[in-house]
mmCIF file of C-alpha atoms and ligand atoms in Angstrom:
data_model
loop_
_atom_site.group_PDB
_atom_site.id
_atom_site.type_symbol
_atom_site.label_atom_id
_atom_site.label_comp_id
_atom_site.label_asym_id
_atom_site.label_seq_id
_atom_site.Cartn_x
_atom_site.Cartn_y
_atom_site.Cartn_z
ATOM 1 C CA MET A 1 -12.092 -11.529 88.803
ATOM 2 C CA ARG A 2 -9.702 -14.090 90.702
ATOM 3 C CA LEU A 3 -6.497 -14.955 88.823
ATOM 4 C CA ILE A 4 -3.182 -16.948 89.246
ATOM 5 C CA ILE A 5 -0.173 -16.358 87.171
ATOM 6 C CA VAL A 6 2.199 -19.299 87.129
ATOM 7 C CA GLY A 7 5.663 -19.976 85.587
ATOM 8 C CA PRO A 8 9.338 -20.678 86.157
ATOM 9 C CA GLN A 9 11.724 -17.908 87.293
ATOM 10 C CA GLY A 10 12.784 -15.977 84.403
ATOM 11 C CA VAL A 11 9.719 -16.275 82.396
ATOM 12 C CA GLY A 12 8.552 -12.720 82.845
ATOM 13 C CA LYS A 13 5.704 -13.604 85.181
ATOM 14 C CA GLY A 14 6.082 -10.418 87.352
ATOM 15 C CA THR A 15 6.180 -8.183 84.297
ATOM 16 C CA GLN A 16 2.964 -9.897 82.703
ATOM 17 C CA ALA A 17 1.227 -10.037 86.053
ATOM 18 C CA LYS A 18 1.351 -6.216 86.313
ATOM 19 C CA ILE A 19 0.210 -5.812 82.727
ATOM 20 C CA LEU A 20 -2.739 -7.944 83.579
ATOM 21 C CA ALA A 21 -3.614 -6.362 86.968
ATOM 22 C CA ASN A 22 -3.473 -3.027 85.365
ATOM 23 C CA PHE A 23 -5.663 -4.165 82.181
ATOM 24 C CA LYS A 24 -8.304 -5.732 84.763
ATOM 25 C CA GLY A 25 -8.019 -2.863 87.524
ATOM 26 C CA ILE A 26 -7.369 -5.537 90.135
ATOM 27 C CA PRO A 27 -4.203 -5.763 92.811
ATOM 28 C CA HIS A 28 -1.220 -7.517 91.826
ATOM 29 C CA ILE A 29 -0.164 -9.754 94.678
ATOM 30 C CA SER A 30 3.536 -11.110 94.486
ATOM 31 C CA THR A 31 4.492 -13.156 97.425
ATOM 32 C CA GLY A 32 8.307 -12.813 96.234
ATOM 33 C CA ASP A 33 7.769 -9.020 96.294
ATOM 34 C CA ILE A 34 6.276 -9.149 99.814
ATOM 35 C CA PHE A 35 9.224 -11.121 101.013
ATOM 36 C CA ARG A 36 11.829 -9.009 99.252
ATOM 37 C CA ASP A 37 10.192 -5.667 100.935
ATOM 38 C CA ASN A 38 10.336 -7.373 104.193
ATOM 39 C CA MET A 39 14.137 -8.226 103.784
ATOM 40 C CA ASP A 40 14.666 -4.553 102.501
ATOM 41 C CA CYS A 41 13.058 -3.286 105.622
ATOM 42 C CA HIS A 42 14.917 -5.871 107.852
ATOM 43 C CA THR A 43 11.546 -6.763 109.448
ATOM 44 C CA VAL A 44 11.336 -9.867 111.692
ATOM 45 C CA LEU A 45 9.821 -11.737 108.770
ATOM 46 C CA GLY A 46 12.374 -10.495 106.341
ATOM 47 C CA GLU A 47 15.272 -11.774 108.753
ATOM 48 C CA GLN A 48 13.484 -15.002 109.322
ATOM 49 C CA VAL A 49 13.282 -15.873 105.546
ATOM 50 C CA GLN A 50 16.487 -13.995 103.986
ATOM 51 C CA GLU A 51 18.578 -17.316 104.041
ATOM 52 C CA ILE A 52 16.009 -19.668 102.473
ATOM 53 C CA ILE A 53 15.147 -17.110 99.654
ATOM 54 C CA ASN A 54 19.061 -16.433 98.861
ATOM 55 C CA HIS A 55 19.431 -20.316 98.667
ATOM 56 C CA GLY A 56 16.710 -20.343 96.037
ATOM 57 C CA SER A 57 14.418 -22.783 98.427
ATOM 58 C CA LEU A 58 10.757 -22.319 99.169
ATOM 59 C CA VAL A 59 9.612 -20.394 102.412
ATOM 60 C CA ASN A 60 7.819 -22.709 104.648
ATOM 61 C CA ASP A 61 3.842 -23.037 103.988
ATOM 62 C CA GLU A 62 2.832 -21.742 107.164
ATOM 63 C CA ILE A 63 4.743 -18.369 106.786
ATOM 64 C CA VAL A 64 3.683 -18.083 103.450
ATOM 65 C CA ASN A 65 -0.054 -18.930 103.729
ATOM 66 C CA ARG A 66 -0.178 -16.724 106.786
ATOM 67 C CA MET A 67 1.119 -13.893 104.848
ATOM 68 C CA VAL A 68 -1.492 -14.467 102.023
ATOM 69 C CA VAL A 69 -4.482 -14.729 104.242
ATOM 70 C CA ASP A 70 -3.240 -11.243 105.699
ATOM 71 C CA ARG A 71 -3.159 -9.686 102.128
ATOM 72 C CA LEU A 72 -6.317 -11.550 100.768
ATOM 73 C CA SER A 73 -8.165 -10.177 103.957
ATOM 74 C CA GLN A 74 -7.698 -6.611 102.988
ATOM 75 C CA LYS A 75 -10.603 -4.755 101.443
ATOM 76 C CA ASP A 76 -9.070 -3.718 97.875
ATOM 77 C CA VAL A 77 -9.023 -7.411 96.998
ATOM 78 C CA GLN A 78 -12.414 -8.384 97.818
ATOM 79 C CA ASP A 79 -13.609 -7.836 94.085
ATOM 80 C CA GLY A 80 -10.538 -9.631 92.656
ATOM 81 C CA PHE A 81 -6.777 -10.095 92.569
ATOM 82 C CA ILE A 82 -3.929 -11.550 90.599
ATOM 83 C CA LEU A 83 -1.642 -13.949 92.525
ATOM 84 C CA ASP A 84 1.983 -14.069 91.284
ATOM 85 C CA GLY A 85 4.102 -16.646 93.034
ATOM 86 C CA TYR A 86 1.477 -18.339 95.066
ATOM 87 C CA PRO A 87 0.277 -21.032 95.261
ATOM 88 C CA ARG A 88 3.631 -22.691 94.550
ATOM 89 C CA ASN A 89 2.971 -26.310 95.759
ATOM 90 C CA ALA A 90 -0.015 -28.676 96.070
ATOM 91 C CA ASP A 91 -0.521 -27.892 99.742
ATOM 92 C CA GLN A 92 -0.758 -24.142 99.065
ATOM 93 C CA VAL A 93 -3.335 -24.955 96.400
ATOM 94 C CA GLU A 94 -5.257 -26.676 99.095
ATOM 95 C CA PHE A 95 -4.935 -23.998 101.496
ATOM 96 C CA LEU A 96 -6.062 -21.385 99.154
ATOM 97 C CA ASP A 97 -9.014 -23.531 98.053
ATOM 98 C CA GLN A 98 -10.305 -23.551 101.537
ATOM 99 C CA PHE A 99 -9.549 -19.899 102.245
ATOM 100 C CA LEU A 100 -11.647 -18.901 99.169
ATOM 101 C CA ASP A 101 -14.243 -21.516 99.586
ATOM 102 C CA GLN A 102 -14.959 -20.285 103.157
ATOM 103 C CA ARG A 103 -15.672 -16.870 101.607
ATOM 104 C CA GLY A 104 -17.934 -18.331 98.880
ATOM 105 C CA GLN A 105 -15.161 -17.569 96.337
ATOM 106 C CA ALA A 106 -13.006 -19.441 93.677
ATOM 107 C CA ILE A 107 -10.224 -19.074 91.414
ATOM 108 C CA ASP A 108 -11.637 -18.060 87.834
ATOM 109 C CA LEU A 109 -8.524 -18.740 85.786
ATOM 110 C CA VAL A 110 -4.812 -19.699 85.778
ATOM 111 C CA VAL A 111 -2.161 -18.179 83.266
ATOM 112 C CA SER A 112 0.411 -20.565 82.691
ATOM 113 C CA LEU A 113 3.584 -18.867 81.195
ATOM 114 C CA VAL A 114 5.996 -21.428 79.504
ATOM 115 C CA ALA A 115 9.423 -21.052 77.874
ATOM 116 C CA PRO A 116 12.405 -23.495 77.219
ATOM 117 C CA LYS A 117 14.842 -23.807 80.019
ATOM 118 C CA GLU A 118 17.902 -22.288 78.175
ATOM 119 C CA TYR A 119 15.923 -19.213 77.497
ATOM 120 C CA LEU A 120 15.082 -19.117 81.137
ATOM 121 C CA VAL A 121 18.639 -19.512 82.319
ATOM 122 C CA GLN A 122 19.900 -16.799 79.916
ATOM 123 C CA ARG A 123 17.071 -14.304 81.166
ATOM 124 C CA MET A 124 18.101 -15.032 84.747
ATOM 125 C CA ASN A 125 21.740 -14.429 84.108
ATOM 126 C CA LYS A 126 20.851 -11.243 82.370
ATOM 127 C CA ARG A 127 18.664 -9.979 85.353
ATOM 128 C CA ALA A 128 21.401 -10.911 87.907
ATOM 129 C CA GLN A 129 23.800 -8.517 85.918
ATOM 130 C CA GLU A 130 21.264 -5.941 85.705
ATOM 131 C CA GLU A 131 19.434 -5.914 89.058
ATOM 132 C CA GLY A 132 21.903 -7.823 91.250
ATOM 133 C CA ARG A 133 18.962 -9.665 93.141
ATOM 134 C CA SER A 134 20.422 -11.496 96.190
ATOM 135 C CA ASP A 135 19.030 -14.990 94.861
ATOM 136 C CA ASP A 136 20.269 -14.539 91.265
ATOM 137 C CA THR A 137 23.594 -16.562 91.888
ATOM 138 C CA ASP A 138 24.110 -19.450 89.540
ATOM 139 C CA GLU A 139 23.453 -21.981 92.276
ATOM 140 C CA ALA A 140 20.199 -20.267 93.283
ATOM 141 C CA ILE A 141 18.961 -19.913 89.831
ATOM 142 C CA SER A 142 19.380 -23.709 89.215
ATOM 143 C CA HIS A 143 17.893 -24.765 92.432
ATOM 144 C CA ARG A 144 14.819 -22.543 91.766
ATOM 145 C CA LEU A 145 14.281 -24.136 88.471
ATOM 146 C CA GLU A 146 14.445 -27.639 89.997
ATOM 147 C CA GLU A 147 12.046 -26.531 92.697
ATOM 148 C CA PHE A 148 9.612 -25.410 89.995
ATOM 149 C CA GLU A 149 10.045 -28.625 88.241
ATOM 150 C CA ARG A 150 9.275 -30.490 91.514
ATOM 151 C CA GLN A 151 6.828 -28.452 93.461
ATOM 152 C CA THR A 152 5.173 -25.948 91.257
ATOM 153 C CA LYS A 153 4.713 -27.777 87.883
ATOM 154 C CA PRO A 154 2.196 -30.427 89.469
ATOM 155 C CA ILE A 155 0.028 -27.557 90.633
ATOM 156 C CA ILE A 156 -0.828 -26.519 86.727
ATOM 157 C CA ASP A 157 -1.899 -30.157 86.336
ATOM 158 C CA LEU A 158 -4.308 -29.684 89.320
ATOM 159 C CA TYR A 159 -5.732 -26.629 87.801
ATOM 160 C CA GLU A 160 -5.835 -28.147 84.405
ATOM 161 C CA LYS A 161 -8.108 -30.752 85.812
ATOM 162 C CA ARG A 162 -10.463 -27.991 86.907
ATOM 163 C CA ASN A 163 -10.177 -26.856 83.085
ATOM 164 C CA LEU A 164 -8.682 -23.348 84.502
ATOM 165 C CA VAL A 165 -5.449 -23.076 82.686
ATOM 166 C CA VAL A 166 -4.640 -20.743 79.727
ATOM 167 C CA THR A 167 -1.079 -21.392 78.411
ATOM 168 C CA ILE A 168 1.086 -18.844 76.985
ATOM 169 C CA ASN A 169 4.260 -19.000 74.991
ATOM 170 C CA ALA A 170 6.397 -16.436 76.910
ATOM 171 C CA THR A 171 9.499 -16.335 74.487
ATOM 172 C CA GLY A 172 8.414 -13.203 72.563
ATOM 173 C CA THR A 173 8.888 -9.541 73.618
ATOM 174 C CA ILE A 174 6.934 -8.225 76.490
ATOM 175 C CA ASP A 175 4.322 -6.673 74.179
ATOM 176 C CA ASP A 176 3.817 -9.730 72.087
ATOM 177 C CA VAL A 177 3.603 -11.832 75.075
ATOM 178 C CA SER A 178 1.044 -9.464 76.783
ATOM 179 C CA LYS A 179 -1.187 -9.016 73.663
ATOM 180 C CA THR A 180 -1.476 -12.908 73.199
ATOM 181 C CA MET A 181 -2.081 -13.305 76.815
ATOM 182 C CA LEU A 182 -4.911 -10.495 77.048
ATOM 183 C CA ALA A 183 -6.338 -11.971 73.733
ATOM 184 C CA MET A 184 -6.504 -15.391 74.889
ATOM 185 C CA LEU A 185 -8.264 -14.171 78.410
ATOM 186 C CA MET A 186 -10.953 -12.056 76.557
ATOM 187 C CA THR A 187 -11.709 -15.207 74.654
ATOM 188 C CA ARG A 188 -11.708 -17.361 77.679
ATOM 189 C CA LEU A 189 -13.699 -15.017 79.852
ATOM 190 C CA SER A 190 -16.314 -13.819 77.233
HETATM 191 P P1 LIG B 1 9.539 -14.822 93.258
HETATM 192 O O1 LIG B 1 9.721 -13.469 93.160
HETATM 193 O O2 LIG B 1 8.103 -15.298 93.115
HETATM 194 O O3 LIG B 1 10.527 -15.715 92.407
HETATM 195 O O4 LIG B 1 9.858 -15.493 94.736
HETATM 196 C C1 LIG B 1 11.125 -15.348 95.276
HETATM 197 C C2 LIG B 1 11.450 -16.341 96.412
HETATM 198 O O5 LIG B 1 10.519 -16.037 97.645
HETATM 199 C C3 LIG B 1 11.155 -17.533 96.032
HETATM 200 O O6 LIG B 1 12.249 -18.300 95.526
HETATM 201 C C4 LIG B 1 10.889 -18.261 97.364
HETATM 202 O O7 LIG B 1 12.001 -18.514 98.301
HETATM 203 C C5 LIG B 1 10.075 -17.243 98.088
HETATM 204 N N1 LIG B 1 8.598 -17.349 97.881
HETATM 205 C C6 LIG B 1 7.764 -16.738 97.095
HETATM 206 N N2 LIG B 1 6.572 -17.153 96.927
HETATM 207 C C7 LIG B 1 6.553 -18.417 97.650
HETATM 208 C C8 LIG B 1 5.595 -19.362 97.822
HETATM 209 N N3 LIG B 1 4.302 -19.312 97.419
HETATM 210 N N4 LIG B 1 5.925 -20.464 98.581
HETATM 211 C C9 LIG B 1 7.219 -20.432 99.191
HETATM 212 N N5 LIG B 1 8.168 -19.672 98.808
HETATM 213 C C10 LIG B 1 8.052 -18.433 98.254
#
């Protein structure tokens, strides 16, 4: 099964993606995590993207697409995966479509997590205090939310047109949200 999880920063996307990956027994692929690992290890890629990420902007498509192709070419994802944080704009959707199409594969479902903006800002401020992520400054937080509205929200419409989207209200506890999400998926995929 090939899934995408999409939602604004602070909505709990990473946490729910891990729960879903565990439940379905498929690898969780987070482009943000791959970038952060590279920054932590000071790789060439990490150095290249650090400033962009700290500013809350999107890394250019060529770099992200190449990274995703590398990951999706590995053996463990041939029977399925959950993509978290990718695709993030219409060009990335097109790139992913072509990549999967060449392999006779396609996305099965897109989980869209939603929550009001005030809730997201509150969650991100809390995470900034707890985890101290380098892109959790006030400025970067608001820039990332703008980027989501401008670039990522339109891709949900693209997948809606293909009737692939399941929308989940993500304002409850982690447990509540995951229960709703898994129940809706079972219904959709049965
Ligand atoms: P995330 O952990 O998904 O919030 O990603 C953290 C940061 O990594 C984002 O704010 C972007 O700077 C960068 N990033 C992650 N995925 C992508 C993507 N698909 N396209 C462009 N930039 C990305």
